[in-house]
């Protein structure tokens, strides 16, 4: 079996779709502009695609696991309309206030470690795209190249002096172009 070394590790809310602050209804899921185009570009580069998302709405009792499955089924459907299939979606259901610290809530590395165990990619040869400090810290922790997008909470995150992404770009489409040029500079990464 050919193992794809390089993946793009994707945050969900504020990166792929509009951040609704505890999205609870699958029908409210709306892709951000340029996400379809950007994901197609990443696929065309031969990269794997995996979503890692903190969903404390479950721990808080705002949604249950079935509802989250419904939301992710709709995400997959919207992406399929754009000719994109994800390799996986990994979610942390815990609420840090109620459940205490867990090993899967970003910036902890548990979700990425689960994805690596299932999908066999090398996080150090991979990219992380997100809008929050937890995404950037999480990506840095596993040795990925980190990209902060100025969608969702991105413009607020950019102002912080304790967050250190490798690059900051306006949106997902720009992130995909950046990855294309990084790979052109360093094809051995893959
Ligand atoms: Mg986010
Ligand atoms: Zn967790």
PDB file of C-alpha atoms and ligand atoms in Angstrom:
ATOM      1  CA  UNK A   1       0.000   0.000   0.000  1.00  0.00           C
ATOM      2  CA  UNK A   2       1.261   3.449  -0.874  1.00  0.00           C
ATOM      3  CA  UNK A   3       1.348   5.636   2.212  1.00  0.00           C
ATOM      4  CA  UNK A   4       0.677   9.275   1.583  1.00  0.00           C
ATOM      5  CA  UNK A   5       3.168  11.117   3.779  1.00  0.00           C
ATOM      6  CA  UNK A   6       1.739  14.624   3.551  1.00  0.00           C
ATOM      7  CA  UNK A   7      -1.712  15.598   4.695  1.00  0.00           C
ATOM      8  CA  UNK A   8      -3.454  18.866   5.252  1.00  0.00           C
ATOM      9  CA  UNK A   9      -4.917  18.920   8.755  1.00  0.00           C
ATOM     10  CA  UNK A  10      -7.983  21.136   8.682  1.00  0.00           C
ATOM     11  CA  UNK A  11      -9.819  22.960  11.407  1.00  0.00           C
ATOM     12  CA  UNK A  12     -13.579  23.015  10.788  1.00  0.00           C
ATOM     13  CA  UNK A  13     -15.402  26.091  12.171  1.00  0.00           C
ATOM     14  CA  UNK A  14     -14.067  29.395  10.892  1.00  0.00           C
ATOM     15  CA  UNK A  15     -11.740  27.602   8.462  1.00  0.00           C
ATOM     16  CA  UNK A  16     -13.940  25.432   6.221  1.00  0.00           C
ATOM     17  CA  UNK A  17     -17.370  26.720   7.260  1.00  0.00           C
ATOM     18  CA  UNK A  18     -18.846  29.848   8.779  1.00  0.00           C
ATOM     19  CA  UNK A  19     -18.342  29.816  12.563  1.00  0.00           C
ATOM     20  CA  UNK A  20     -21.847  29.820  14.108  1.00  0.00           C
ATOM     21  CA  UNK A  21     -20.590  29.519  17.707  1.00  0.00           C
ATOM     22  CA  UNK A  22     -21.826  26.014  18.669  1.00  0.00           C
ATOM     23  CA  UNK A  23     -23.325  25.014  15.338  1.00  0.00           C
ATOM     24  CA  UNK A  24     -26.278  22.817  16.285  1.00  0.00           C
ATOM     25  CA  UNK A  25     -28.336  22.504  13.078  1.00  0.00           C
ATOM     26  CA  UNK A  26     -26.819  20.771  10.046  1.00  0.00           C
ATOM     27  CA  UNK A  27     -28.778  23.138   7.787  1.00  0.00           C
ATOM     28  CA  UNK A  28     -26.833  26.088   9.209  1.00  0.00           C
ATOM     29  CA  UNK A  29     -23.584  24.646   7.915  1.00  0.00           C
ATOM     30  CA  UNK A  30     -22.252  26.932   5.200  1.00  0.00           C
ATOM     31  CA  UNK A  31     -18.889  26.592   3.454  1.00  0.00           C
ATOM     32  CA  UNK A  32     -16.691  29.684   3.381  1.00  0.00           C
ATOM     33  CA  UNK A  33     -15.908  31.187  -0.049  1.00  0.00           C
ATOM     34  CA  UNK A  34     -12.983  29.545  -1.849  1.00  0.00           C
ATOM     35  CA  UNK A  35     -13.009  26.382   0.259  1.00  0.00           C
ATOM     36  CA  UNK A  36     -14.094  24.110  -2.606  1.00  0.00           C
ATOM     37  CA  UNK A  37     -11.492  25.548  -4.961  1.00  0.00           C
ATOM     38  CA  UNK A  38      -8.802  25.401  -2.288  1.00  0.00           C
ATOM     39  CA  UNK A  39      -9.525  21.790  -1.326  1.00  0.00           C
ATOM     40  CA  UNK A  40      -9.533  20.715  -4.988  1.00  0.00           C
ATOM     41  CA  UNK A  41      -6.119  22.365  -5.410  1.00  0.00           C
ATOM     42  CA  UNK A  42      -4.770  20.517  -2.343  1.00  0.00           C
ATOM     43  CA  UNK A  43      -6.106  17.191  -3.649  1.00  0.00           C
ATOM     44  CA  UNK A  44      -4.590  17.866  -7.063  1.00  0.00           C
ATOM     45  CA  UNK A  45      -1.232  18.268  -5.294  1.00  0.00           C
ATOM     46  CA  UNK A  46      -1.668  14.708  -3.978  1.00  0.00           C
ATOM     47  CA  UNK A  47      -2.295  15.701  -0.364  1.00  0.00           C
ATOM     48  CA  UNK A  48      -4.570  13.875   2.054  1.00  0.00           C
ATOM     49  CA  UNK A  49      -7.309  15.851   3.811  1.00  0.00           C
ATOM     50  CA  UNK A  50      -8.356  15.362   7.412  1.00  0.00           C
ATOM     51  CA  UNK A  51     -10.536  17.525   9.664  1.00  0.00           C
ATOM     52  CA  UNK A  52      -9.786  17.853  13.393  1.00  0.00           C
ATOM     53  CA  UNK A  53     -12.347  19.782  15.405  1.00  0.00           C
ATOM     54  CA  UNK A  54     -13.082  20.662  19.031  1.00  0.00           C
ATOM     55  CA  UNK A  55     -16.799  20.102  19.657  1.00  0.00           C
ATOM     56  CA  UNK A  56     -17.356  20.942  23.313  1.00  0.00           C
ATOM     57  CA  UNK A  57     -21.008  21.543  22.337  1.00  0.00           C
ATOM     58  CA  UNK A  58     -21.383  17.791  22.987  1.00  0.00           C
ATOM     59  CA  UNK A  59     -19.868  17.951  26.472  1.00  0.00           C
ATOM     60  CA  UNK A  60     -22.015  20.979  27.218  1.00  0.00           C
ATOM     61  CA  UNK A  61     -25.145  19.083  26.134  1.00  0.00           C
ATOM     62  CA  UNK A  62     -25.965  21.519  23.295  1.00  0.00           C
ATOM     63  CA  UNK A  63     -25.793  18.699  20.720  1.00  0.00           C
ATOM     64  CA  UNK A  64     -25.436  14.914  20.942  1.00  0.00           C
ATOM     65  CA  UNK A  65     -23.248  12.517  18.937  1.00  0.00           C
ATOM     66  CA  UNK A  66     -26.051  11.803  16.444  1.00  0.00           C
ATOM     67  CA  UNK A  67     -26.425  15.505  15.746  1.00  0.00           C
ATOM     68  CA  UNK A  68     -22.682  15.844  15.222  1.00  0.00           C
ATOM     69  CA  UNK A  69     -22.800  12.892  12.790  1.00  0.00           C
ATOM     70  CA  UNK A  70     -25.626  14.676  10.946  1.00  0.00           C
ATOM     71  CA  UNK A  71     -23.589  17.893  10.728  1.00  0.00           C
ATOM     72  CA  UNK A  72     -20.581  15.972   9.414  1.00  0.00           C
ATOM     73  CA  UNK A  73     -22.721  14.063   6.920  1.00  0.00           C
ATOM     74  CA  UNK A  74     -23.871  17.424   5.561  1.00  0.00           C
ATOM     75  CA  UNK A  75     -20.288  18.720   5.501  1.00  0.00           C
ATOM     76  CA  UNK A  76     -19.267  15.670   3.456  1.00  0.00           C
ATOM     77  CA  UNK A  77     -22.266  16.203   1.149  1.00  0.00           C
ATOM     78  CA  UNK A  78     -21.482  19.886   0.544  1.00  0.00           C
ATOM     79  CA  UNK A  79     -17.882  18.947  -0.194  1.00  0.00           C
ATOM     80  CA  UNK A  80     -18.936  16.113  -2.487  1.00  0.00           C
ATOM     81  CA  UNK A  81     -20.891  18.721  -4.486  1.00  0.00           C
ATOM     82  CA  UNK A  82     -17.471  20.362  -4.907  1.00  0.00           C
ATOM     83  CA  UNK A  83     -15.899  17.019  -5.943  1.00  0.00           C
ATOM     84  CA  UNK A  84     -14.006  16.608  -2.690  1.00  0.00           C
ATOM     85  CA  UNK A  85     -13.851  13.614  -0.402  1.00  0.00           C
ATOM     86  CA  UNK A  86     -12.265  13.906   3.031  1.00  0.00           C
ATOM     87  CA  UNK A  87     -10.036  11.134   4.375  1.00  0.00           C
ATOM     88  CA  UNK A  88     -11.448  11.576   7.857  1.00  0.00           C
ATOM     89  CA  UNK A  89     -13.098  13.787  10.444  1.00  0.00           C
ATOM     90  CA  UNK A  90     -11.942  13.608  14.076  1.00  0.00           C
ATOM     91  CA  UNK A  91     -13.768  15.456  16.851  1.00  0.00           C
ATOM     92  CA  UNK A  92     -13.128  16.030  20.553  1.00  0.00           C
ATOM     93  CA  UNK A  93     -16.513  15.908  22.336  1.00  0.00           C
ATOM     94  CA  UNK A  94     -15.243  17.095  25.709  1.00  0.00           C
ATOM     95  CA  UNK A  95     -16.082  20.271  27.565  1.00  0.00           C
ATOM     96  CA  UNK A  96     -12.964  21.336  29.503  1.00  0.00           C
ATOM     97  CA  UNK A  97     -15.145  22.969  32.190  1.00  0.00           C
ATOM     98  CA  UNK A  98     -17.187  19.819  32.838  1.00  0.00           C
ATOM     99  CA  UNK A  99     -14.906  16.998  31.713  1.00  0.00           C
ATOM    100  CA  UNK A 100     -11.559  18.488  32.746  1.00  0.00           C
ATOM    101  CA  UNK A 101      -8.504  18.309  30.521  1.00  0.00           C
ATOM    102  CA  UNK A 102      -8.480  15.560  27.873  1.00  0.00           C
ATOM    103  CA  UNK A 103      -5.846  14.351  25.436  1.00  0.00           C
ATOM    104  CA  UNK A 104      -7.932  15.126  22.347  1.00  0.00           C
ATOM    105  CA  UNK A 105      -9.033  18.752  22.701  1.00  0.00           C
ATOM    106  CA  UNK A 106      -6.771  20.928  20.543  1.00  0.00           C
ATOM    107  CA  UNK A 107      -4.079  22.112  21.254  1.00  0.00           C
ATOM    108  CA  UNK A 108      -3.538  18.600  22.707  1.00  0.00           C
ATOM    109  CA  UNK A 109      -2.317  16.236  19.960  1.00  0.00           C
ATOM    110  CA  UNK A 110      -4.798  13.358  20.469  1.00  0.00           C
ATOM    111  CA  UNK A 111      -6.983  13.953  17.408  1.00  0.00           C
ATOM    112  CA  UNK A 112      -3.993  14.199  15.090  1.00  0.00           C
ATOM    113  CA  UNK A 113      -2.440  11.102  16.689  1.00  0.00           C
ATOM    114  CA  UNK A 114      -5.677   9.168  16.083  1.00  0.00           C
ATOM    115  CA  UNK A 115      -5.691  10.360  12.459  1.00  0.00           C
ATOM    116  CA  UNK A 116      -2.026   9.382  12.006  1.00  0.00           C
ATOM    117  CA  UNK A 117      -2.728   5.912  13.447  1.00  0.00           C
ATOM    118  CA  UNK A 118      -5.684   5.402  11.098  1.00  0.00           C
ATOM    119  CA  UNK A 119      -4.337   7.061   7.965  1.00  0.00           C
ATOM    120  CA  UNK A 120      -0.591   6.631   8.317  1.00  0.00           C
ATOM    121  CA  UNK A 121       0.663  10.071   7.325  1.00  0.00           C
ATOM    122  CA  UNK A 122       3.659  11.981   8.683  1.00  0.00           C
ATOM    123  CA  UNK A 123       2.547  15.081  10.620  1.00  0.00           C
ATOM    124  CA  UNK A 124       6.020  16.621  10.192  1.00  0.00           C
ATOM    125  CA  UNK A 125       5.523  16.477   6.422  1.00  0.00           C
ATOM    126  CA  UNK A 126       2.044  17.954   6.765  1.00  0.00           C
ATOM    127  CA  UNK A 127       0.262  21.288   6.985  1.00  0.00           C
ATOM    128  CA  UNK A 128      -2.218  22.575   9.552  1.00  0.00           C
ATOM    129  CA  UNK A 129      -4.767  25.260   8.587  1.00  0.00           C
ATOM    130  CA  UNK A 130      -6.861  26.971  11.250  1.00  0.00           C
ATOM    131  CA  UNK A 131      -8.220  30.234  12.637  1.00  0.00           C
ATOM    132  CA  UNK A 132      -7.511  29.787  16.368  1.00  0.00           C
ATOM    133  CA  UNK A 133      -4.471  29.689  18.622  1.00  0.00           C
ATOM    134  CA  UNK A 134      -5.351  26.092  19.552  1.00  0.00           C
ATOM    135  CA  UNK A 135      -4.998  25.053  15.877  1.00  0.00           C
ATOM    136  CA  UNK A 136      -1.627  26.716  15.500  1.00  0.00           C
ATOM    137  CA  UNK A 137      -0.300  25.349  18.801  1.00  0.00           C
ATOM    138  CA  UNK A 138      -1.607  21.894  17.967  1.00  0.00           C
ATOM    139  CA  UNK A 139       0.021  21.943  14.519  1.00  0.00           C
ATOM    140  CA  UNK A 140       3.312  23.237  15.911  1.00  0.00           C
ATOM    141  CA  UNK A 141       3.226  20.544  18.592  1.00  0.00           C
ATOM    142  CA  UNK A 142       3.218  17.746  16.007  1.00  0.00           C
ATOM    143  CA  UNK A 143       5.769  19.482  13.771  1.00  0.00           C
ATOM    144  CA  UNK A 144       3.404  20.519  10.956  1.00  0.00           C
ATOM    145  CA  UNK A 145       3.751  23.698   8.880  1.00  0.00           C
ATOM    146  CA  UNK A 146       1.080  25.984  10.352  1.00  0.00           C
ATOM    147  CA  UNK A 147      -1.098  28.461   8.467  1.00  0.00           C
ATOM    148  CA  UNK A 148      -3.420  30.918  10.180  1.00  0.00           C
ATOM    149  CA  UNK A 149      -6.386  32.059   8.051  1.00  0.00           C
ATOM    150  CA  UNK A 150      -7.980  35.460   8.641  1.00  0.00           C
ATOM    151  CA  UNK A 151     -11.484  33.946   8.559  1.00  0.00           C
ATOM    152  CA  UNK A 152     -13.484  32.979  11.661  1.00  0.00           C
ATOM    153  CA  UNK A 153     -11.486  34.175  14.685  1.00  0.00           C
ATOM    154  CA  UNK A 154      -8.362  34.550  12.530  1.00  0.00           C
ATOM    155  CA  UNK A 155      -8.035  38.336  12.583  1.00  0.00           C
ATOM    156  CA  UNK A 156      -8.328  38.291  16.395  1.00  0.00           C
ATOM    157  CA  UNK A 157      -5.858  35.419  16.670  1.00  0.00           C
ATOM    158  CA  UNK A 158      -3.393  37.297  14.446  1.00  0.00           C
ATOM    159  CA  UNK A 159      -3.293  40.201  16.933  1.00  0.00           C
ATOM    160  CA  UNK A 160      -2.108  37.972  19.774  1.00  0.00           C
ATOM    161  CA  UNK A 161       1.590  38.051  20.572  1.00  0.00           C
ATOM    162  CA  UNK A 162       1.666  34.473  21.875  1.00  0.00           C
ATOM    163  CA  UNK A 163       0.635  32.667  18.672  1.00  0.00           C
ATOM    164  CA  UNK A 164       3.306  31.771  16.140  1.00  0.00           C
ATOM    165  CA  UNK A 165       1.990  30.460  12.822  1.00  0.00           C
ATOM    166  CA  UNK A 166       4.494  29.860  10.019  1.00  0.00           C
ATOM    167  CA  UNK A 167       2.327  32.003   7.717  1.00  0.00           C
ATOM    168  CA  UNK A 168      -0.846  34.115   7.879  1.00  0.00           C
ATOM    169  CA  UNK A 169      -3.155  34.382   4.852  1.00  0.00           C
ATOM    170  CA  UNK A 170      -6.545  35.937   4.134  1.00  0.00           C
ATOM    171  CA  UNK A 171      -8.586  32.813   3.481  1.00  0.00           C
ATOM    172  CA  UNK A 172      -8.621  29.134   2.626  1.00  0.00           C
ATOM    173  CA  UNK A 173      -7.985  29.616  -1.069  1.00  0.00           C
ATOM    174  CA  UNK A 174      -4.870  31.661  -0.262  1.00  0.00           C
ATOM    175  CA  UNK A 175      -3.766  28.924   2.153  1.00  0.00           C
ATOM    176  CA  UNK A 176      -4.014  26.353  -0.628  1.00  0.00           C
ATOM    177  CA  UNK A 177      -1.922  28.544  -2.950  1.00  0.00           C
ATOM    178  CA  UNK A 178       0.665  28.968  -0.208  1.00  0.00           C
ATOM    179  CA  UNK A 179       0.906  25.196   0.232  1.00  0.00           C
ATOM    180  CA  UNK A 180       1.315  24.805  -3.525  1.00  0.00           C
ATOM    181  CA  UNK A 181       4.275  27.199  -3.510  1.00  0.00           C
ATOM    182  CA  UNK A 182       5.801  25.631  -0.362  1.00  0.00           C
ATOM    183  CA  UNK A 183       5.699  22.228  -2.070  1.00  0.00           C
ATOM    184  CA  UNK A 184       7.245  23.693  -5.224  1.00  0.00           C
ATOM    185  CA  UNK A 185      10.127  24.981  -3.063  1.00  0.00           C
ATOM    186  CA  UNK A 186      10.495  21.694  -1.169  1.00  0.00           C
ATOM    187  CA  UNK A 187       9.143  18.748  -3.174  1.00  0.00           C
ATOM    188  CA  UNK A 188      10.943  16.304  -0.836  1.00  0.00           C
ATOM    189  CA  UNK A 189       8.423  17.201   1.849  1.00  0.00           C
ATOM    190  CA  UNK A 190       6.018  14.757   0.245  1.00  0.00           C
TER     191      UNK A 190
HETATM  192 MG1  LIG B   1     -11.913  27.264  14.144  1.00  0.00          MG
HETATM  193 ZN1  LIG B   2     -11.325  15.552  24.209  1.00  0.00          ZN
END
